[in-house]
């Protein structure tokens, strides 16, 4: 079996683009461990992420629509899978490391809060004195500290996977081209699938979309995804960075601006009353456990002892799913005589 992994690593060296990150060239793990007999280190990282509790919780975390009515709206998990599909396709075209790309994509949103970016905004405000809260940094907290087994604290991922997860958003830039692919794939995926969900919900119609952007990117969901992948692969081929062509980059960012103005901030999507409820739930849970850290689960009590209580409470609250946060809030703060009616 050992020979199988060695053959995979040799194949990477012989067949991948010289710019690609090979498993044998990895900076390794913070805690050295014996390699797997039949998987490269990046394949092993991918599997650890998929089998983590944080990954499973993404199934019940908001993407854009708070408590949507309907089975076909994206969740944070389906978003993650779409990002991984786009990213792997691009990596394959460019002959970069698909396994590294997939591992980063599957782990990039592990640190997202309940209720999507609204929950992130609330925690960011609550933790302002400590530097704020950002989901990409919390994703690193999860893979380094919060995911535990009987024999290991954290997932002990390779440095390249952690770097890609940390640097998938904002002005950050991943060290590897595979990590840069995930950053673009995240944007390509969420802008287009959020358009799909917004049209399905009636928030916007196809006619509302900026015509000048559709002329560049395409007039349907699948065509836009296909064209963006083609353009990014063409513009990035043979280069030391991942990029879109100027025309496609401008159109995508303009379409993103349209989505922020007309969907992400739309009253129908983010009704003021719903946003207030998100704030009430998260703030109440945060302050409750801040005052009663002994009520935290054992893992988080341990973090409170090792670090501090606010960090432990942030770790606990940010890891909740939407429905768990709502149920816990109800159990703690809503009189039973009210909740029974």
Short mmCIF file of C-alpha atoms in Angstrom, two decimals, residues 39 43-61 77 80 102-112 138-149 152-157 161 165 299-300 319 321:
data_model
loop_
_atom_site.label_atom_id
_atom_site.label_comp_id
_atom_site.label_asym_id
_atom_site.label_seq_id
_atom_site.Cartn_x
_atom_site.Cartn_y
_atom_site.Cartn_z
CA UNK A 39 -3.13 8.97 0.24
CA UNK A 43 -5.89 13.96 0.00
CA UNK A 44 -5.72 13.20 3.70
CA UNK A 45 -6.53 16.83 4.55
CA UNK A 46 -9.55 16.73 2.24
CA UNK A 47 -10.84 13.62 4.00
CA UNK A 48 -10.32 15.07 7.46
CA UNK A 49 -12.32 18.15 6.51
CA UNK A 50 -15.19 16.12 5.02
CA UNK A 51 -15.41 13.93 8.13
CA UNK A 52 -15.30 16.87 10.55
CA UNK A 53 -18.31 17.93 12.60
CA UNK A 54 -17.90 21.52 11.42
CA UNK A 55 -18.32 20.41 7.80
CA UNK A 56 -21.55 18.57 8.60
CA UNK A 57 -22.93 21.62 10.40
CA UNK A 58 -22.70 23.66 7.19
CA UNK A 59 -25.82 21.81 6.06
CA UNK A 60 -27.90 23.85 8.51
CA UNK A 61 -26.24 27.24 8.15
CA UNK A 77 -22.86 23.32 2.57
CA UNK A 80 -19.14 24.86 -0.43
CA UNK A 102 -10.43 20.60 -3.28
CA UNK A 103 -9.22 20.48 0.34
CA UNK A 104 -9.03 24.28 0.53
CA UNK A 105 -12.44 24.69 -1.11
CA UNK A 106 -14.14 22.22 1.23
CA UNK A 107 -12.66 23.91 4.29
CA UNK A 108 -12.93 27.56 3.33
CA UNK A 109 -16.23 28.30 5.12
CA UNK A 110 -15.97 26.02 8.16
CA UNK A 111 -15.89 29.07 10.43
CA UNK A 112 -19.10 30.65 9.25
CA UNK A 138 -12.48 31.28 12.63
CA UNK A 139 -12.11 28.52 10.04
CA UNK A 140 -8.46 28.31 11.08
CA UNK A 141 -9.52 28.17 14.75
CA UNK A 142 -11.71 25.22 13.90
CA UNK A 143 -9.05 23.20 12.09
CA UNK A 144 -6.32 24.05 14.61
CA UNK A 145 -8.16 23.84 17.93
CA UNK A 146 -11.88 23.11 17.96
CA UNK A 147 -12.08 19.88 15.95
CA UNK A 148 -10.67 17.26 18.31
CA UNK A 149 -10.40 13.49 18.53
CA UNK A 152 -5.45 14.82 18.36
CA UNK A 153 -6.29 18.49 18.98
CA UNK A 154 -7.32 20.08 15.69
CA UNK A 155 -7.18 18.46 12.27
CA UNK A 156 -3.42 19.09 11.94
CA UNK A 157 -3.76 20.11 8.31
CA UNK A 161 -4.41 24.02 3.03
CA UNK A 165 -8.52 28.69 3.82
CA UNK A 299 -14.45 21.41 25.04
CA UNK A 300 -15.25 25.10 25.38
CA UNK A 319 -20.13 27.09 15.53
CA UNK A 321 -26.27 25.96 13.25
#
